[in-house]
Coordinates of C-alpha atoms in Angstrom, one line a residue:
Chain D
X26 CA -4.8 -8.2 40.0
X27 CA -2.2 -10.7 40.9
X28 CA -0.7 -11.1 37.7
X29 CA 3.1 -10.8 38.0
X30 CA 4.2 -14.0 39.5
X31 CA 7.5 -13.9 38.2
X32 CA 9.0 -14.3 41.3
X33 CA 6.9 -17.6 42.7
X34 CA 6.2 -18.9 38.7
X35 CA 7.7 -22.4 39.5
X36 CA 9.4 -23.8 36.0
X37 CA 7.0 -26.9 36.1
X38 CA 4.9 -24.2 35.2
X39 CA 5.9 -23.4 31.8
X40 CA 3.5 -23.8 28.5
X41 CA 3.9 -26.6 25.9
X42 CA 6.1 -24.7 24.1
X43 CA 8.8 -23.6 26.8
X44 CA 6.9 -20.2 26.7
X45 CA 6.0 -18.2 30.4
X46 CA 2.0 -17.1 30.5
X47 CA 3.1 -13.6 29.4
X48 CA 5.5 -14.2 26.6
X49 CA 4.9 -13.4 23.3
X50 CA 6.0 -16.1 20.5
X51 CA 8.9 -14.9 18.3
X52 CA 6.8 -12.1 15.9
X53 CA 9.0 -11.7 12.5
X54 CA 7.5 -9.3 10.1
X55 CA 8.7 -8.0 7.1
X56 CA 6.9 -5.0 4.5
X57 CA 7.0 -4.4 0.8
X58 CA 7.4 -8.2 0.4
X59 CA 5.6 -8.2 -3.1
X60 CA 6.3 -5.3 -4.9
X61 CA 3.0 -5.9 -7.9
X62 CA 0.9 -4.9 -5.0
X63 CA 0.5 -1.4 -3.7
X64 CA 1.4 -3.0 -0.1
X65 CA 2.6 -6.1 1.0
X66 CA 3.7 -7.7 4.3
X67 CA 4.3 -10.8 5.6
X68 CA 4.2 -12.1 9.2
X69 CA 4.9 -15.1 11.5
X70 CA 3.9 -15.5 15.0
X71 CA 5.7 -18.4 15.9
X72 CA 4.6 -21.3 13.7
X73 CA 1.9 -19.3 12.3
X74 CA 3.1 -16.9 9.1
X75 CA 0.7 -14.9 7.1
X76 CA 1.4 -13.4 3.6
X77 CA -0.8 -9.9 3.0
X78 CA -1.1 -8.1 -0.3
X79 CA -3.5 -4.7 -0.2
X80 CA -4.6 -3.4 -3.9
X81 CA -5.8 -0.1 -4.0
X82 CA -7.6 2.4 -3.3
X83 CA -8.6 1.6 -6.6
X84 CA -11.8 1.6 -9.1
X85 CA -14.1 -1.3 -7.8
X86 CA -14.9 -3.9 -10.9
X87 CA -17.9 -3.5 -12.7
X88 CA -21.1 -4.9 -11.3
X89 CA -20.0 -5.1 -7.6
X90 CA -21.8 -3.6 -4.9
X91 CA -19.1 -1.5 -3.9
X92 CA -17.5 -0.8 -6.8
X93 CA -18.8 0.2 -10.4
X94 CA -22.2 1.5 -8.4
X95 CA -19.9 3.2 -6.2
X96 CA -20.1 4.5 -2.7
X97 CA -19.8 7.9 -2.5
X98 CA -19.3 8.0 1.2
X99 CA -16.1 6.2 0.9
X100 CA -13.8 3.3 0.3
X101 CA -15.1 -0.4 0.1
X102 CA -13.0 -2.6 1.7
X103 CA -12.5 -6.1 0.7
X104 CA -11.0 -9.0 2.3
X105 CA -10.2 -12.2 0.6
X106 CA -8.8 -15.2 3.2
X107 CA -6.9 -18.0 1.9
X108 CA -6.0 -21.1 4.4
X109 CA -3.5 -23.1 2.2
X110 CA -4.3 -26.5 1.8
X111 CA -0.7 -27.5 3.8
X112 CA -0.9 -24.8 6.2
X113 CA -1.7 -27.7 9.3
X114 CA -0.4 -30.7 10.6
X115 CA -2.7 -32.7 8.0
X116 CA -3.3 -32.0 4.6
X117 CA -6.8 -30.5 4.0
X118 CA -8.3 -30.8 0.4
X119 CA -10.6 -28.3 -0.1
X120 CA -12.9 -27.9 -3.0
X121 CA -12.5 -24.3 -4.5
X122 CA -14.4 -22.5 -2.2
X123 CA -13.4 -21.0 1.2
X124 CA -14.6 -23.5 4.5
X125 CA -15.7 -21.9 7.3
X126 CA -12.8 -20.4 9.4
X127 CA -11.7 -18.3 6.6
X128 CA -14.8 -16.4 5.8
X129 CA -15.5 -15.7 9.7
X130 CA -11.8 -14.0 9.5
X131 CA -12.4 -12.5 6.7
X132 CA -15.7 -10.7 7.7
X133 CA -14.0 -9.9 11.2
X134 CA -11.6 -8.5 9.3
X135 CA -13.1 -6.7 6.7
X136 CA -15.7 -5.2 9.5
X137 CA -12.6 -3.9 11.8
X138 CA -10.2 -2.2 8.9
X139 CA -13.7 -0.6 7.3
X140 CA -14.4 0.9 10.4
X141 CA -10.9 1.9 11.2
X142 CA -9.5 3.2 8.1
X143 CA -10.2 6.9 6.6
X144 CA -12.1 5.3 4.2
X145 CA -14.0 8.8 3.6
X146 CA -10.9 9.9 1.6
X147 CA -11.6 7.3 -1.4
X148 CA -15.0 7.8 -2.3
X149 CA -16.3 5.5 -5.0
X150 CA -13.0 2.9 -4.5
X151 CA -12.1 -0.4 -3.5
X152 CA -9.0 -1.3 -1.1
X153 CA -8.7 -4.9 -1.5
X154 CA -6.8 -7.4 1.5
X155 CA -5.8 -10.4 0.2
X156 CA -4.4 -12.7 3.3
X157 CA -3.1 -16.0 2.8
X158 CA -1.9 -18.0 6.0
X159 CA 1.3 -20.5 5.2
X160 CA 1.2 -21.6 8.1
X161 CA -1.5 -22.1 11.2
X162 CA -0.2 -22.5 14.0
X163 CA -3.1 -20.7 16.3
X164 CA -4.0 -17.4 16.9
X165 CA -5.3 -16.9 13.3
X166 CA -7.2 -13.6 13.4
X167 CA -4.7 -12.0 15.9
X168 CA -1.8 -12.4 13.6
X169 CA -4.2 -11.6 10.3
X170 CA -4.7 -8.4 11.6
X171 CA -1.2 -7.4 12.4
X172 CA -0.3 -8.2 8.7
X173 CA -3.3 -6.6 7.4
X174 CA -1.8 -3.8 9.3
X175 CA 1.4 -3.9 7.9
X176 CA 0.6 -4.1 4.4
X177 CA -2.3 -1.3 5.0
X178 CA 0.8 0.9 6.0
X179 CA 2.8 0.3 3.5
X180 CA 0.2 1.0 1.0
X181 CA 0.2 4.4 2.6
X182 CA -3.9 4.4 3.4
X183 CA -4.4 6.7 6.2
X184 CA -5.4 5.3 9.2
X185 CA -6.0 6.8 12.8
X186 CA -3.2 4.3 14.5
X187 CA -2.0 1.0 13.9
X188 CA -4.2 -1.9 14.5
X189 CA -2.8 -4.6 16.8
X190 CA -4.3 -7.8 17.8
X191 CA -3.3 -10.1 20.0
X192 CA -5.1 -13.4 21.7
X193 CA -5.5 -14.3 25.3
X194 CA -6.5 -17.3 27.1
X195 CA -7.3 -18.6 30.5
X196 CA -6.0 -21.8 31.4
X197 CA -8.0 -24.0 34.7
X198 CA -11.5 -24.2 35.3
X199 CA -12.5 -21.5 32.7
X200 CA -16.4 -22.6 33.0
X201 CA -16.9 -22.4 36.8
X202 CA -17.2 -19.2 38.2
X203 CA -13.7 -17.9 40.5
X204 CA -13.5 -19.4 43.5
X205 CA -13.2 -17.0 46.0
X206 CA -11.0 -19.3 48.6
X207 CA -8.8 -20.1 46.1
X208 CA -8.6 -16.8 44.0
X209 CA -5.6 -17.9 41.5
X210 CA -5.7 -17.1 38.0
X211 CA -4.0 -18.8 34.9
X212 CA -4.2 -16.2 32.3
X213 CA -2.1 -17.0 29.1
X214 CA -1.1 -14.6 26.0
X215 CA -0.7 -15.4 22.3
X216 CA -1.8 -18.9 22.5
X217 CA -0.6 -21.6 19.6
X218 CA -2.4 -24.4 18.2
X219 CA -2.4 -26.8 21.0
X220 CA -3.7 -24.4 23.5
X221 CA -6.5 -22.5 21.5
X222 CA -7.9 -25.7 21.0
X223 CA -8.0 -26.9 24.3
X224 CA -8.5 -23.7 26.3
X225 CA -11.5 -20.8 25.9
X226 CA -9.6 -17.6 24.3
X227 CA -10.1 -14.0 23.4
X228 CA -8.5 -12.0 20.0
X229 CA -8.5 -8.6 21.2
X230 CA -7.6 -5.8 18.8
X231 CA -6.3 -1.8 19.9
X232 CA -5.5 0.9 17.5
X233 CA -2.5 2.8 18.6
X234 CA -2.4 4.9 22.0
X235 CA -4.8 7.3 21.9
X236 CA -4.5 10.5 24.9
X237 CA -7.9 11.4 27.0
X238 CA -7.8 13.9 28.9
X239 CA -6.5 17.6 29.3
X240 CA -3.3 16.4 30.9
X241 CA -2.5 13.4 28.5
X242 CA -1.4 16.2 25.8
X243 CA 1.6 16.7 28.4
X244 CA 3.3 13.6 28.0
X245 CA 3.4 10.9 25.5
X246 CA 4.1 8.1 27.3
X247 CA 0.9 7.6 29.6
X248 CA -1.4 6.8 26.7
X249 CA -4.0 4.8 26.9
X250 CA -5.8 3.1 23.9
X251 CA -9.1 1.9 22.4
X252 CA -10.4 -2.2 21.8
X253 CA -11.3 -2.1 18.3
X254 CA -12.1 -5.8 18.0
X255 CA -13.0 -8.2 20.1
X256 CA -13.6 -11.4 19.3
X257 CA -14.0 -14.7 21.1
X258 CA -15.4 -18.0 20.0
X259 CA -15.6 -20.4 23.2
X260 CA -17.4 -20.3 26.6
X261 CA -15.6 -18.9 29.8
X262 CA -17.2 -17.6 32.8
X263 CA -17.6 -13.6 32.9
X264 CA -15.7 -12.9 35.7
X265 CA -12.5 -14.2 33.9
X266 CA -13.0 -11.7 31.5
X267 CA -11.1 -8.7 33.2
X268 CA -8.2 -10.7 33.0
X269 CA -8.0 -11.9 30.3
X270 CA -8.9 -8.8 28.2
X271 CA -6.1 -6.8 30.4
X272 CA -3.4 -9.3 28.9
X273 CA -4.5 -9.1 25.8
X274 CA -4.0 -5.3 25.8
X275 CA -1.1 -5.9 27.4
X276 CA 0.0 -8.4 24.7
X277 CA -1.2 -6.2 22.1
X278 CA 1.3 -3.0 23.0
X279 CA 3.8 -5.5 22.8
X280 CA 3.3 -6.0 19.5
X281 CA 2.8 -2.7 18.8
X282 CA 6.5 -1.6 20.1
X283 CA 7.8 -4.9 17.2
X284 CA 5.8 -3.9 14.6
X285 CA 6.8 0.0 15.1
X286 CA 10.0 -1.3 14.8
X287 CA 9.7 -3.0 11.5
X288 CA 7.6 0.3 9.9
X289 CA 10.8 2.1 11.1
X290 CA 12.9 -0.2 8.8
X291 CA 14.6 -2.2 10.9
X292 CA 13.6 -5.7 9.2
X293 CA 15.4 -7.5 11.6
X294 CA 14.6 -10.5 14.1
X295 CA 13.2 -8.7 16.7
X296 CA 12.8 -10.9 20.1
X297 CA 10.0 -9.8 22.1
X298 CA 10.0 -8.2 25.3
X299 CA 9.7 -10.1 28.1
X300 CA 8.9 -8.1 31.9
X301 CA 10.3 -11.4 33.8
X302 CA 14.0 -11.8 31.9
Chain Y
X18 CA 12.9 14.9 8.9
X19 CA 12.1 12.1 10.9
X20 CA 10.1 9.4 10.4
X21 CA 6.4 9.1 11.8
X22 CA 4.3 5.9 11.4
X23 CA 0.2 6.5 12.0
X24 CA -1.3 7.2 15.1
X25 CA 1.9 9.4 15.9
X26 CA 1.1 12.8 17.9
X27 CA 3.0 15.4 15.8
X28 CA 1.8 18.1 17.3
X29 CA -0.8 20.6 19.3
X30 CA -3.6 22.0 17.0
X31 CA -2.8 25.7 18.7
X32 CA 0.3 25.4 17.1
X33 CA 0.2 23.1 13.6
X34 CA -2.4 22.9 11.0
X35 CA -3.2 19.6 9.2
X36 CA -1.7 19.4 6.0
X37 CA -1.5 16.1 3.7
X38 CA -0.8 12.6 5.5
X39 CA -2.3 14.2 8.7
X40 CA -5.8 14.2 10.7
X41 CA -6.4 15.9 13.9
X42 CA -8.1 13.9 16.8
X43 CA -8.7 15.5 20.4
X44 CA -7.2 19.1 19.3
X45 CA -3.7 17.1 18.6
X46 CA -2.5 16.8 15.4
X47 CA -1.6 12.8 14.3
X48 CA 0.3 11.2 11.4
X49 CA -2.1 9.2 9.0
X50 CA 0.4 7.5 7.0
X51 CA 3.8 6.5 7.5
X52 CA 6.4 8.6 5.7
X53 CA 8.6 12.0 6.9
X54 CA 7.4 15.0 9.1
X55 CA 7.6 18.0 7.1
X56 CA 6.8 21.5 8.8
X57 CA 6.0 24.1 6.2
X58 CA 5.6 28.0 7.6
X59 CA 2.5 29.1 6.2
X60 CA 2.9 33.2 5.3
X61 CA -0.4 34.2 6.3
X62 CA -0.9 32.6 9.6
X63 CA 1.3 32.4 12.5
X64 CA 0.5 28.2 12.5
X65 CA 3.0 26.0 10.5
X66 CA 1.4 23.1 8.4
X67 CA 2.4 19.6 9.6
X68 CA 2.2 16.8 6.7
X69 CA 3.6 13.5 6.3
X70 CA 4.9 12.4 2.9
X71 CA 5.4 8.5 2.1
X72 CA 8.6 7.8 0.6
X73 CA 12.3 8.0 1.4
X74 CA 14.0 10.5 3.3
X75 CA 15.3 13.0 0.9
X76 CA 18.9 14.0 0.3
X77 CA 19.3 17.8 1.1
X78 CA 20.4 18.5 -2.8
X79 CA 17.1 17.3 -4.2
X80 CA 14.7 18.9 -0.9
X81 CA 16.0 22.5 -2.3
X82 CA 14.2 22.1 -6.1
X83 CA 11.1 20.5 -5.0
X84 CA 9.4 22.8 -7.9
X85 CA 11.2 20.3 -10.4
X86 CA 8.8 17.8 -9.2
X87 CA 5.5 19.2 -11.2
X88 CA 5.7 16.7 -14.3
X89 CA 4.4 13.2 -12.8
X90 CA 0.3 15.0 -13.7
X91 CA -2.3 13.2 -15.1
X92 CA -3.3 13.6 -19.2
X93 CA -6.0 15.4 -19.6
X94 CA -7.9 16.5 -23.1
X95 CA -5.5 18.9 -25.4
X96 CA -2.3 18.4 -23.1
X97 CA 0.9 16.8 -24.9
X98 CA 2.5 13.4 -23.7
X99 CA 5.1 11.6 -24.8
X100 CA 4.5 7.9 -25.5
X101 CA 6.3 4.6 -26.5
X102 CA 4.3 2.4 -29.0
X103 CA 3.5 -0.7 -27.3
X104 CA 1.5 -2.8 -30.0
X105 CA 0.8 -2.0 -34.1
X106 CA -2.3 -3.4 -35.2
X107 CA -4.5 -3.0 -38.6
X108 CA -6.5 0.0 -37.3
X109 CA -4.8 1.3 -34.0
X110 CA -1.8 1.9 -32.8
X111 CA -1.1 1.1 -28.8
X112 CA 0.7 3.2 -26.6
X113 CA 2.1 3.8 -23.3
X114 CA 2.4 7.3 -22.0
X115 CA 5.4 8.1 -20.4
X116 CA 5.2 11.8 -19.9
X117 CA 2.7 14.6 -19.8
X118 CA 4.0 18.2 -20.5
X119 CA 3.2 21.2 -19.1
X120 CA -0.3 22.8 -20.3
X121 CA 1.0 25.8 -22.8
X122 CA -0.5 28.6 -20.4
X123 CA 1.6 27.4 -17.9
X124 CA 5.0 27.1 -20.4
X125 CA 7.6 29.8 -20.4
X126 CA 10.4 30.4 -23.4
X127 CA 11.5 27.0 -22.0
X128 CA 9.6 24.3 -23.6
X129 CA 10.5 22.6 -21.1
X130 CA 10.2 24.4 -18.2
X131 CA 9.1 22.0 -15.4
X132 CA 11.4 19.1 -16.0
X133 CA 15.4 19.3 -16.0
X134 CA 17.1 18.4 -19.6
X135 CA 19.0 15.6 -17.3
X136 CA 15.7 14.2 -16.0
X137 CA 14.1 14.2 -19.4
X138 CA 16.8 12.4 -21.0
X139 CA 17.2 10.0 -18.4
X140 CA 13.4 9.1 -18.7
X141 CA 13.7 8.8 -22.4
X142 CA 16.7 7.3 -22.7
X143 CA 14.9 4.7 -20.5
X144 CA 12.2 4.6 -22.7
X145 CA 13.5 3.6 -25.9
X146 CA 15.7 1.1 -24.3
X147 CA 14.3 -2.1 -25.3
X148 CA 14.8 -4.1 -21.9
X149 CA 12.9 -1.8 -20.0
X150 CA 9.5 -2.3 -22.2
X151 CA 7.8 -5.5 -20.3
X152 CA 8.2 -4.3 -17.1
X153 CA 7.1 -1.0 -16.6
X154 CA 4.7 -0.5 -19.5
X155 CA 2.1 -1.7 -17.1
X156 CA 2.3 0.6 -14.4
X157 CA 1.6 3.5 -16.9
X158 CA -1.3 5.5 -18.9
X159 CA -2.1 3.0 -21.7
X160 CA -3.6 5.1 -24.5
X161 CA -4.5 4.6 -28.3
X162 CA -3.6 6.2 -31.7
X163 CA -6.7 5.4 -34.4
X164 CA -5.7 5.1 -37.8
X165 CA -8.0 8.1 -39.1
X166 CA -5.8 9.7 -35.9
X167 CA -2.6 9.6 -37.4
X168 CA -2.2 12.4 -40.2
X169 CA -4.5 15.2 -41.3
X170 CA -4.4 14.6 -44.7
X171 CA -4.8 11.1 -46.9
X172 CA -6.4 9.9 -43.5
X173 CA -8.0 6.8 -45.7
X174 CA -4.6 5.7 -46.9
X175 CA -3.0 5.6 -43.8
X176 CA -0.9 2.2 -42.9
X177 CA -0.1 1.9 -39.3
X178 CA 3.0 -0.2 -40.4
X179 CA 4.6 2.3 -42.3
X180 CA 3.8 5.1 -39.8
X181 CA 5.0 3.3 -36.3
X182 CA 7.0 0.0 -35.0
X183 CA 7.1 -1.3 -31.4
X184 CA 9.6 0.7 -29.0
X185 CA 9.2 4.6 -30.4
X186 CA 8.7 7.1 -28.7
X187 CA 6.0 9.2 -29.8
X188 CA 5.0 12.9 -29.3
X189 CA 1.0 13.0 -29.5
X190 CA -1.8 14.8 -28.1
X191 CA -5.0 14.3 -26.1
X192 CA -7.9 14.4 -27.9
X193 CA -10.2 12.0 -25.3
X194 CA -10.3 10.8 -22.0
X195 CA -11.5 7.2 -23.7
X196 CA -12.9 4.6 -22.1
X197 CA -12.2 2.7 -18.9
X198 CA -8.4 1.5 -20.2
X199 CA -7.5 4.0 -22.4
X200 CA -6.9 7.5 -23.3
X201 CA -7.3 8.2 -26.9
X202 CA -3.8 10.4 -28.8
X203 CA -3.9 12.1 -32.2
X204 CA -0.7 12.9 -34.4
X205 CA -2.3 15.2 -36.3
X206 CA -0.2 17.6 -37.0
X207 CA 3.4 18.4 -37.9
X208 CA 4.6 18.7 -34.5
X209 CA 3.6 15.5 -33.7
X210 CA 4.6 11.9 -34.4
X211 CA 7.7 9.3 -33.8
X212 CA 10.6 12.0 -32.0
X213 CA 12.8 9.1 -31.4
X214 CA 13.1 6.0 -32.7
X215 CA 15.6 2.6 -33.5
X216 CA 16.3 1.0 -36.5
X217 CA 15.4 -2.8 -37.5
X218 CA 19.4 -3.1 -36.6
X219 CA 18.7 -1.6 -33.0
X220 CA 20.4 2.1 -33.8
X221 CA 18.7 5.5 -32.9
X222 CA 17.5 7.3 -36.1
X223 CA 17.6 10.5 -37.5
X224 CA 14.4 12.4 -39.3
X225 CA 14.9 13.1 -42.8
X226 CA 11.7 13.8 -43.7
X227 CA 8.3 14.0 -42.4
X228 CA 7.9 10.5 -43.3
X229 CA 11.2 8.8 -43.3
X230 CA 14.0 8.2 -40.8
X231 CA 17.4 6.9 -41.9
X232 CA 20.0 4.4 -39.8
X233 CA 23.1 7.0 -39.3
X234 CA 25.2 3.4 -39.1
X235 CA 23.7 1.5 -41.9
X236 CA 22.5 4.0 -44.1
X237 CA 18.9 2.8 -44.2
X238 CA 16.2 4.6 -44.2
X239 CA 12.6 3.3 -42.7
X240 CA 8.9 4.9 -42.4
X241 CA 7.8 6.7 -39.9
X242 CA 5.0 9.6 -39.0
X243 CA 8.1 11.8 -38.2
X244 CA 7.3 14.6 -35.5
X245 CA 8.9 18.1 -37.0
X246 CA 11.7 18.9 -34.9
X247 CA 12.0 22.1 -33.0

């Protein structure tokens, strides 16, 4: 796969915002933000930053499907998305309820962490995910789920690995099928606004490194890991697919490696990585 | 002690059992939460249990008691708790429970046993401190005291303003799990009632009676379900 053109990338080349095909946008993060909750986090992808608050495990309300009734095979979880009003460039008005963008994250979301959490260790209990995004700048779900992640950790519910998700796009003639001549491919990572609306993209999510094998036990570095979410809302031909999954994986180790290093306690700016510099 | 976030590989399953914090996936052993590797030599097999607690690193001084550690249980029915009065009203008295003590099977000559006298008085001395009432009243066992609850004898004449104020501390026993919110406490009995309290001029009183407490400073006395000292 020819993606590392480092070396021939000419500068003209460069996305809106200044940004190679394979750079991250600066990822701040912060836990324990809000200290009501029983975890908190809060996150911003470039211009998009994400508040999460997780309640729980806890006793579901009364007269909920998941709650009073209870589930006895494990924990329900809830997840509650809230788009603030000035959280684009114009002011949306909404009337109470949530629109549409918000519940589709919100299921996607509640459908990955229910799977991926040890829910079996709260039977009959609610973990509730409250997100609310400050600011959207693109890549919505992708940075949703790194914050759900966060806040999930710092609430100490066990979970198999960290859940990372990152987007990827593919810039060009994304409908037509590869030309074969002419085999170049514009893949991008961790798209903003500007580009996720003009350009098909993928959110893929990975829990943490997970060995196969006999031999993986021996070292810990050559892990591989598993797509837990994928998720992608626009039309591109299938044999752009490869690529574009392969740098969201890529993108979504990346993140890993920050977010790691926030969990460890370091709570400072943390640039990401780039392979060109 | 170092610190493992989940999805960390800790260790072999030939090697470690999974204790708390831990699962096992693929025949390795993997944190589940973030918090500290501790390794724990278990005496009748030759595997060492792996676990992952959540909090702070701790100091070496307090890692060598963790025995100490056994009072933060939940009430149950007949246990004894120590409570801070949170709200009088006409026919019950709501309270906050700060402590549980240990179950008497489990007590030795020290009353006490479980929970160092510097711990104990640095939770109660805590407790009857008036700015620390809003904020962390919520985060513990809310529990009531009915009127008929209070004494066992007169129980009809009982009047919860002349028994307890806002801010004491309050030595009481289970007698129900309640409802949803709150676990029910009876004072019942001579051992039981206000162990520490402040007078309407904010000083800590002294029981002179099993119904009165008098102001060392001012000299006044006030009512109280006094708690017979040991």
């Amino acid at each position: 796969m020819p993606l590392d053109t480092s070396t021939t990338y000419p500068l003209t080349r460069l996305r809106l915002d200044g940004r190679r095909w394979n750079e991250l946008r600066l990822l701040q993060a912060q836990i324990s933000t809000n200290p009501a909750s029983s975890g908190s986090s809060y996150l911003a992808m470039g211009n998009t930053s994400i508040m999460c608050t997780v309640h729980g495990p806890a006793e579901g309300r009364r007269g909920e499907a998941g709650g009073g009734a209870g589930n006895a095979a494990g924990a329900v979880v809830e997840v509650d998305v809230n788009i603030a009003g000035f959280a684009s460039v114009d002011r949306k008005r909404r009337g109470g309820g949530s629109d549409k963008q918000s519940s589709r994250i919100a299921t996607t979301l509640k459908a990955a962490f229910q799977s991926h959490l040890h829910t079996y260790l709260y039977p009959h209990s609610t973990i509730s995910i409250h997100v609310s995004v400050l600011s959207a700048d693109g890549s919505l779900l992708a940075a949703a789920i790194n914050a759900c992640t966060l806040a999930l950790v710092d609430a100490g519910i066990p979970m198999p690995g960290l859940l990372c998700g990152c987007t990827a796009g593919m810039s060009g003639s994304a409908s037509t099928a590869r030309d074969p001549k002419n085999d170049e491919l514009d893949p991008l990572l961790d798209l903003s606004l500007p580009e996720e609306q003009e350009l098909p993209s993928l959110t893929v999510g990975t829990t943490t490194a997970i060995p196969v094998g006999e031999d993986a036990m021996d070292d810990d570095e050559d892990e591989t890991m598993k797509v837990s979410l994928l998720n992608m809302d626009a039309k591109v031909h299938y044999t752009y697919l490869e690529t574009m999954l392969a740098v969201g994986i890529d993108g979504c180790t990346q993140i890993r490696e920050i977010l790691e290093g926030v969990i460890k306690g370091s709570n400072k700016i943390v640039v990401p990585r780039s392979d060109i510099l | 002690m170092t610190l493992a976030i989940p999805g960390q590989r800790l260790g072999p399953t030939t090697s470690y059992t999974s204790g708390p914090g831990t699962h096992i996936h693929e025949s390795s052993v993997y944190a589940s939460i973030t918090g500290t590797v501790q390794i724990e030599k278990s005496k009748t097999t030759p595997k060492s249990t792996v676990s992952v607690a959540r909090g702070p690193v701790p100091s070496p001084s307090t890692s060598e008691t963790p025995a100490t550690k056994k009072y933060n249980t939940l009430p149950s029915v007949d246990s004894t708790v120590l409570a801070r009065v949170t709200r009088v009203q006409k026919r019950q008295v709501t309270v906050s429970i700060l402590i549980v003590e240990p179950p008497a099977s489990s007590k030795t000559s020290n009353t006490t046993s479980n929970l160092s006298d510097s711990e104990l008085a640095a939770l109660l001395s805590t407790a009857t401190n008036p700015e620390n009432h809003s904020n962390s009243d919520d985060l513990r066992f809310p529990a009531i005291i009915r009127r008929e609850d209070v004494r066992a004898v007169e129980k009809d004449r009982v009047v919860l303003d002349e028994m307890f104020r806002v801010g004491d501390v309050v030595r009481g026993t289970v007698i129900s799990m309640g409802d949803q919110s709150f676990y029910y406490l009876s004072t019942a009995r001579n051992d039981l009632g206000v162990v520490m309290a402040r007078s309407a001029s904010g000083n800590m009183m002294f029981p002179v009676s099993w119904r009165e407490m008098r102001d060392p400073v001012t000299g006044l006395a006030e009512e109280r379900k006094v708690a017979r000292p040991f």
